[in-house]
Tab-separated table of C-alpha atoms (C1' of nucleotides) in Angstrom:
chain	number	residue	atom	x	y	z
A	138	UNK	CA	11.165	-6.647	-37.423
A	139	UNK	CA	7.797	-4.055	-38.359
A	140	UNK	CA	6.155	-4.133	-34.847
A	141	UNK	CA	3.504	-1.619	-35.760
A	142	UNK	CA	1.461	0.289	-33.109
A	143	UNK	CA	-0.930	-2.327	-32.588
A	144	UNK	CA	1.506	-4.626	-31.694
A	145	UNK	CA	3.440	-2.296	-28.839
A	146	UNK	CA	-0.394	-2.327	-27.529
A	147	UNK	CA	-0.579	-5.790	-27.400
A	148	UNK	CA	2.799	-6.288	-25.956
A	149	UNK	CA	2.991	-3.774	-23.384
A	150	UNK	CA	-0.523	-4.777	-22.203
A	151	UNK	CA	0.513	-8.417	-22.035
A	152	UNK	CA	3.507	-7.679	-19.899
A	153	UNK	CA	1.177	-5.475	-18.051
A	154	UNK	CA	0.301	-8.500	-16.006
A	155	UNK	CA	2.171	-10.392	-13.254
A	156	UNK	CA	0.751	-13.707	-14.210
A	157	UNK	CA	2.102	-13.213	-17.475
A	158	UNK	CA	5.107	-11.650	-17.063
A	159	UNK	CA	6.307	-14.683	-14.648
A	160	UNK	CA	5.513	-16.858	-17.363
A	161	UNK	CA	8.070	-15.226	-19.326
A	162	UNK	CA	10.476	-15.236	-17.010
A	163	UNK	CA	9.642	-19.073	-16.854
A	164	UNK	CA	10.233	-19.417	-20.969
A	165	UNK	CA	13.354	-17.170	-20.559
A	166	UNK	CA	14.884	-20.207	-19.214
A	167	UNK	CA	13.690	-22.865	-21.600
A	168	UNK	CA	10.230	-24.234	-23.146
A	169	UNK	CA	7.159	-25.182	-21.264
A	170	UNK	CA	3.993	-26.835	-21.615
A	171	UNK	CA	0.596	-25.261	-20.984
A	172	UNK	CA	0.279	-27.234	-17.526
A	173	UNK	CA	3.982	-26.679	-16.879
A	174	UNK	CA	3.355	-22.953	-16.856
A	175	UNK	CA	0.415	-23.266	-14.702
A	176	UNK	CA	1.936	-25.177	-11.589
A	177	UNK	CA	3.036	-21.926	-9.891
A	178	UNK	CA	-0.491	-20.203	-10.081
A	179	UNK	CA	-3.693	-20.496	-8.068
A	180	UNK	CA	-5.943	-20.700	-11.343
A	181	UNK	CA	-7.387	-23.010	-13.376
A	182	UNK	CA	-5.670	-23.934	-16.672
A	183	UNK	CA	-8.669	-22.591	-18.752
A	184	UNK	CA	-6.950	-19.170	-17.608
A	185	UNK	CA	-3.513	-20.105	-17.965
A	186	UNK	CA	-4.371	-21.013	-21.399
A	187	UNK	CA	-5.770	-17.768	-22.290
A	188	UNK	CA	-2.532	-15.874	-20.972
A	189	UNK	CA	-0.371	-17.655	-22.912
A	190	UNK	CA	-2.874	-16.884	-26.098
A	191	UNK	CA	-2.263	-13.094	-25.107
A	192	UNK	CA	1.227	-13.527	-25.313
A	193	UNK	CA	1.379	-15.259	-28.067
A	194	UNK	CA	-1.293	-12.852	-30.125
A	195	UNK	CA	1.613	-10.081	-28.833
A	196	UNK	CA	4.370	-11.849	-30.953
A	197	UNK	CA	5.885	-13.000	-27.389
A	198	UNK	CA	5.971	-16.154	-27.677
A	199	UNK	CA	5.130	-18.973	-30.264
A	200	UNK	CA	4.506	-22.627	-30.245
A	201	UNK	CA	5.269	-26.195	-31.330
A	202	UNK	CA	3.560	-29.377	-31.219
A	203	UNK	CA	4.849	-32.435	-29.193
A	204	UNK	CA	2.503	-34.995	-29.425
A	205	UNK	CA	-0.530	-33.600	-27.510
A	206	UNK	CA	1.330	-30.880	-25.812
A	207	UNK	CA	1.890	-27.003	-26.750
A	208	UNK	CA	5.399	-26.196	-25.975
A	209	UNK	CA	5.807	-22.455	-25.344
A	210	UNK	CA	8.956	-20.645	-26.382
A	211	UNK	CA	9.705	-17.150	-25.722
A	212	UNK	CA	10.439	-14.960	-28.870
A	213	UNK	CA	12.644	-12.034	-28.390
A	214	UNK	CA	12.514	-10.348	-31.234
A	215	UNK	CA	9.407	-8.148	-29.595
A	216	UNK	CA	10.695	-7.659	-26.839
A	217	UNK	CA	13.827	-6.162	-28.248
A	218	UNK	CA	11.213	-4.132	-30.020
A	219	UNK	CA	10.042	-2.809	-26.594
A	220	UNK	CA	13.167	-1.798	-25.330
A	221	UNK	CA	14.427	0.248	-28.334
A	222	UNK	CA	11.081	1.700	-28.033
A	223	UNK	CA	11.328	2.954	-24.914
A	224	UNK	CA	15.373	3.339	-24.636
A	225	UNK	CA	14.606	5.951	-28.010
A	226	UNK	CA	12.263	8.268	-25.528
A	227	UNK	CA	14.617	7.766	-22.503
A	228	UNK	CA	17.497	8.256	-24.214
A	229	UNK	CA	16.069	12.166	-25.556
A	230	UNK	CA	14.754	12.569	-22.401
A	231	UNK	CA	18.360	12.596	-20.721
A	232	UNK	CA	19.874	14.032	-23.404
A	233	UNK	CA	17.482	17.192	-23.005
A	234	UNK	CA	18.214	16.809	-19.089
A	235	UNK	CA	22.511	16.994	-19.694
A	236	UNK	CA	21.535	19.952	-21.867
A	237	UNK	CA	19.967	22.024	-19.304
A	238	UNK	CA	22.172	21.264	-16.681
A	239	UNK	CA	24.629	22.572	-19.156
A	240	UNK	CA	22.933	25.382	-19.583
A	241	UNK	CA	22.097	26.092	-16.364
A	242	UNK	CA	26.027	26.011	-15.340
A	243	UNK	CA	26.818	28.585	-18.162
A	244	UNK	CA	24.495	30.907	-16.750
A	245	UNK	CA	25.611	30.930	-13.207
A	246	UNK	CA	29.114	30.951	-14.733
A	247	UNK	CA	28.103	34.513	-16.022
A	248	UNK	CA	26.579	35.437	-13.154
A	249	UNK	CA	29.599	35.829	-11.434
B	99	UNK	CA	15.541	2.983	-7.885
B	100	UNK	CA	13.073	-0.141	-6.101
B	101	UNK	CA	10.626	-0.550	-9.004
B	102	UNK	CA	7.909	-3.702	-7.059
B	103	UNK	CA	5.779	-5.807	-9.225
B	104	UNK	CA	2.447	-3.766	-8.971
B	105	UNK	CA	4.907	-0.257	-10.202
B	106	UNK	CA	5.218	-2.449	-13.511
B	107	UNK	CA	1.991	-3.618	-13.628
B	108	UNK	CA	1.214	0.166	-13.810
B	109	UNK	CA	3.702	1.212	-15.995
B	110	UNK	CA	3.629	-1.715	-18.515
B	111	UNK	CA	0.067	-1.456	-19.243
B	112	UNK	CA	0.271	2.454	-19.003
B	113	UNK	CA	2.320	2.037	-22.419
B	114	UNK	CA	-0.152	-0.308	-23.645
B	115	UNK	CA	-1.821	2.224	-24.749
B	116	UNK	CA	-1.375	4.196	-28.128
B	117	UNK	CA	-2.623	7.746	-26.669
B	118	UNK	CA	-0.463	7.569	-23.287
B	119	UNK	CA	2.407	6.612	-26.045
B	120	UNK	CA	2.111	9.077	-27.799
B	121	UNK	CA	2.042	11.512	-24.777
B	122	UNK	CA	5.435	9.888	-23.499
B	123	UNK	CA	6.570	10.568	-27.286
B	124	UNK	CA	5.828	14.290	-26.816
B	125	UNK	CA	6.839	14.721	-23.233
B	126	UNK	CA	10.580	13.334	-24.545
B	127	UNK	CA	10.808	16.424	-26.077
B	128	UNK	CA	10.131	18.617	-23.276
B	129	UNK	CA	7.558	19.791	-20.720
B	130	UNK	CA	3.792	20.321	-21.424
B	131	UNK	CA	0.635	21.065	-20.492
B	132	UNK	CA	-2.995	18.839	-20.861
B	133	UNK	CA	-4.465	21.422	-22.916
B	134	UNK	CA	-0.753	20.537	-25.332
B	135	UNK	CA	-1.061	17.205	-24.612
B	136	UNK	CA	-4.662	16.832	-25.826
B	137	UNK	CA	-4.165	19.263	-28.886
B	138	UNK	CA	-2.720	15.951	-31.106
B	139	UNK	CA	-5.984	14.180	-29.849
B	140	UNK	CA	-9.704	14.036	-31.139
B	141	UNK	CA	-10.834	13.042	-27.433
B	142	UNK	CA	-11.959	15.403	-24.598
B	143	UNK	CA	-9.688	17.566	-22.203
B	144	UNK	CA	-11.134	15.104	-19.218
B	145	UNK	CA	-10.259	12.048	-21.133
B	146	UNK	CA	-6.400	13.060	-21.657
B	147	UNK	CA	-6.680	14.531	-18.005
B	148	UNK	CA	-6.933	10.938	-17.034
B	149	UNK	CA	-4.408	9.372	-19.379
B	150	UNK	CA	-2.301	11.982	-17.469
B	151	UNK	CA	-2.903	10.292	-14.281
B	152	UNK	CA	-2.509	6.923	-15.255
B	153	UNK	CA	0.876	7.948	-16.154
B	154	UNK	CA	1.604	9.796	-13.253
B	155	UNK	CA	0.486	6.947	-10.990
B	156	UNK	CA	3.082	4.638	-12.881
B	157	UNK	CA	5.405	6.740	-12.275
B	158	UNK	CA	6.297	7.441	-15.735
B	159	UNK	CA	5.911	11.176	-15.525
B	160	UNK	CA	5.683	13.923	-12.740
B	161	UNK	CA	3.938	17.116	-12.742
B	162	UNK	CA	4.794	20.849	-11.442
B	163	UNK	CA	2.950	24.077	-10.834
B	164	UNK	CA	2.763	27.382	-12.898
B	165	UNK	CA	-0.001	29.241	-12.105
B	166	UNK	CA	-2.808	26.781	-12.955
B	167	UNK	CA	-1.453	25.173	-15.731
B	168	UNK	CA	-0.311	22.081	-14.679
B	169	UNK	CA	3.141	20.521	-16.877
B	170	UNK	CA	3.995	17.415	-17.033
B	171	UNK	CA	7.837	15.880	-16.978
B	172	UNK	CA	8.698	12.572	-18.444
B	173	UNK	CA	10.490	10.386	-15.649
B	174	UNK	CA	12.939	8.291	-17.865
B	175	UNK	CA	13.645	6.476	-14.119
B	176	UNK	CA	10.771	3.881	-14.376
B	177	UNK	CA	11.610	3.712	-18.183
B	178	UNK	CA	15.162	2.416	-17.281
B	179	UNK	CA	13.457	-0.068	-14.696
B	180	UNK	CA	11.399	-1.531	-17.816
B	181	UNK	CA	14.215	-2.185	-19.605
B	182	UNK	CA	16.100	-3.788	-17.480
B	183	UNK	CA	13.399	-5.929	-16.706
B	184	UNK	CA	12.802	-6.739	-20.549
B	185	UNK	CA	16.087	-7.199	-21.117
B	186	UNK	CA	17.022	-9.777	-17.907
B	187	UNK	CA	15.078	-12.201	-19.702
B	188	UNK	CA	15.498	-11.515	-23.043
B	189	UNK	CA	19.361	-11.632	-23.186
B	190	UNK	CA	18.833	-15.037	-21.037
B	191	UNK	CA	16.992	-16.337	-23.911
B	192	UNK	CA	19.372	-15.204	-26.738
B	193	UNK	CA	22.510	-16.687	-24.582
B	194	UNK	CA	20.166	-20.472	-24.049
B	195	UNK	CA	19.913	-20.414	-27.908
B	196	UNK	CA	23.398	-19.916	-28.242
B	197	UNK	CA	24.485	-22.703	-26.267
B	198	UNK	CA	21.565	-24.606	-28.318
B	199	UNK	CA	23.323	-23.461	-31.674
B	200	UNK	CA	26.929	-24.460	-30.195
B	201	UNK	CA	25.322	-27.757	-29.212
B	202	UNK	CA	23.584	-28.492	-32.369
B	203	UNK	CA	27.127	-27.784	-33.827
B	204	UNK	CA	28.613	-30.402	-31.838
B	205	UNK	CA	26.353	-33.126	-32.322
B	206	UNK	CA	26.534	-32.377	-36.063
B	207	UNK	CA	30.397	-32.569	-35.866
B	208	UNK	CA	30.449	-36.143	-33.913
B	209	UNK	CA	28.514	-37.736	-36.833
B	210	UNK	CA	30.542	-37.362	-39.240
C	151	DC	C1'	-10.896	-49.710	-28.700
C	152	DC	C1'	-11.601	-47.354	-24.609
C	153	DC	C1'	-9.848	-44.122	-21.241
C	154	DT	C1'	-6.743	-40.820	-19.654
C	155	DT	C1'	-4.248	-36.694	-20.353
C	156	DG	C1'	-3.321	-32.052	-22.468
C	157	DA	C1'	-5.423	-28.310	-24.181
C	158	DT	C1'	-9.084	-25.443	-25.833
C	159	DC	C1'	-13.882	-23.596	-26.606
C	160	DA	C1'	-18.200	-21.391	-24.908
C	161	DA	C1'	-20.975	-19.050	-21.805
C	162	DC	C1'	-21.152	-16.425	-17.919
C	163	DC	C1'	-19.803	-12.992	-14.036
C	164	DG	C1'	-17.744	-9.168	-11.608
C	165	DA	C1'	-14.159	-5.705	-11.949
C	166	DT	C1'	-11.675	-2.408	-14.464
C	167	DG	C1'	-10.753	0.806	-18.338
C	168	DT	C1'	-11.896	4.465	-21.500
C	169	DG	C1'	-14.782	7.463	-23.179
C	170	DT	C1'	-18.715	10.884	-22.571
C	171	DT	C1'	-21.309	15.160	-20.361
C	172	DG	C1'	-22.007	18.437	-16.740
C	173	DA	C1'	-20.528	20.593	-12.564
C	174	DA	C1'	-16.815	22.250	-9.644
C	175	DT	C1'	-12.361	24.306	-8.377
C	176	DA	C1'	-8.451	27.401	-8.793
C	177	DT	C1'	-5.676	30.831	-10.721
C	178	DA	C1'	-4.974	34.964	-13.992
C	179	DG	C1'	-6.021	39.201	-15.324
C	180	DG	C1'	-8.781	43.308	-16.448
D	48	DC	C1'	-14.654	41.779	-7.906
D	49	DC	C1'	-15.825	39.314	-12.139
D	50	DT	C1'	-14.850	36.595	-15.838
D	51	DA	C1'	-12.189	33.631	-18.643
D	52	DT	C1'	-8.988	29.792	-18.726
D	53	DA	C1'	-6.842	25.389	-17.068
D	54	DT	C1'	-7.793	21.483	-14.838
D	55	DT	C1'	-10.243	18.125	-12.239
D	56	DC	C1'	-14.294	15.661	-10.071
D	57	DA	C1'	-18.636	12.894	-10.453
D	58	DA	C1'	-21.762	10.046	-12.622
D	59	DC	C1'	-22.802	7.364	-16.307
D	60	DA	C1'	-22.400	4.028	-20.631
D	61	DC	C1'	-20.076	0.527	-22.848
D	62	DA	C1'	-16.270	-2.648	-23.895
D	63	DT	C1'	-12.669	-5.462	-22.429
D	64	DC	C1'	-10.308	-8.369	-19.026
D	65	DG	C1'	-9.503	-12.108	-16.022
D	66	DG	C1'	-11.475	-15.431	-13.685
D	67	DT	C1'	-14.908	-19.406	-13.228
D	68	DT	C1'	-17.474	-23.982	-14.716
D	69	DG	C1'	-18.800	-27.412	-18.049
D	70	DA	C1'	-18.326	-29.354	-22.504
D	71	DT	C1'	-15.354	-30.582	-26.363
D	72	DC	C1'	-11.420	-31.978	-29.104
D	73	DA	C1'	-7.027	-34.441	-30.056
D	74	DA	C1'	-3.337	-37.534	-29.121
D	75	DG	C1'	-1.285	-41.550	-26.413
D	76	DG	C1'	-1.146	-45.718	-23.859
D	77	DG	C1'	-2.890	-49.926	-21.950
DNA sequence: CCCTTGATCAACCGATGTGTTGAATATAGG
DNA sequence: CCTATATTCAACACATCGGTTGATCAAGGG
């Protein structure tokens, strides 16, 4: 469960693309082949094929063999990763906001 | 609260990068200025000025007046909007390989 | 054993990203 | 008013990214 900082880089920036992140919202719903993923997009499979090596270099997905196909699977270990990432700096965030709205209430309070 | 595919494009690959991170890290613990945000930083004022607006334009942060500094707030809004997004498909994943487990399970309990 | 299919590798191209330096702008403050 | 400070703009260098085409590799099926 170590995703170190060079892995946040790599999967932030992979989800930092729309190709990409519609292929995993493809794999959240079950395996897919390289030419499977494709189908939806405009580009040539050369591309598609690189993608999917981004996201799977980010620890977002992995992959299996089935005869000559490359099923993709989504992982979501890293993404849970992502999410306690950013829910930690969120979360303090809020936190600091409740506290100055608290404060600021005491203060008018005296005000009075 | 409408977060459209290019806002994440923006925002997801603004976090793809360890410096911006790092900034968002900071900003969680209150308001500050680019010459504070670059202190941390072995890169030039210009450089982080930049970061700045990358973040800004991904809505990630927002920035204020005093006099001519310029601080910058961390937005947990778009934050929240990442998450949710992250976690639509990841939970759909974890519940498919349940229902693969349970399956498993009962395939396992008819051969016997 | 060929030939098709699935996937990848390699080389290339244009666009974008991240850093630099140097100049410019704006506000503070004596 | 003049100067120092905070920030940004502009132009440039260099690397990386995302796409292409063409060749290559690996596995299956007649």
């Amino acid at each position: 469960m170590a995703v170190d900082d060079e892995q946040l880089d790599r999967a932030f920036t992979a989800l930092g693309d729309p190709v990409r992140r519609a292929m995993i919202a493809r794999l959240s719903r079950g395996p897919a082949t390289v030419n499977e993923l494709a189908e939806p997009f405009p580009i040539t499979k050369q591309a598609v094929s690189r993608h999917i090596q981004v996201l799977e270099a980010a620890g977002l997905i992995s992959r299996t063999r089935d005869g000559q196909r490359r099923p993709c699977h989504l992982e979501p270990t890293v993404l849970e990763a992502l999410t306690s990432w950013i829910d930690e700096y969120r979360l303090e965030t809020e936190r600091r906001f409740r506290r100055m709205d608290e404060l600021l209430r005491t203060v008018q309070e005296q005000e009075k």
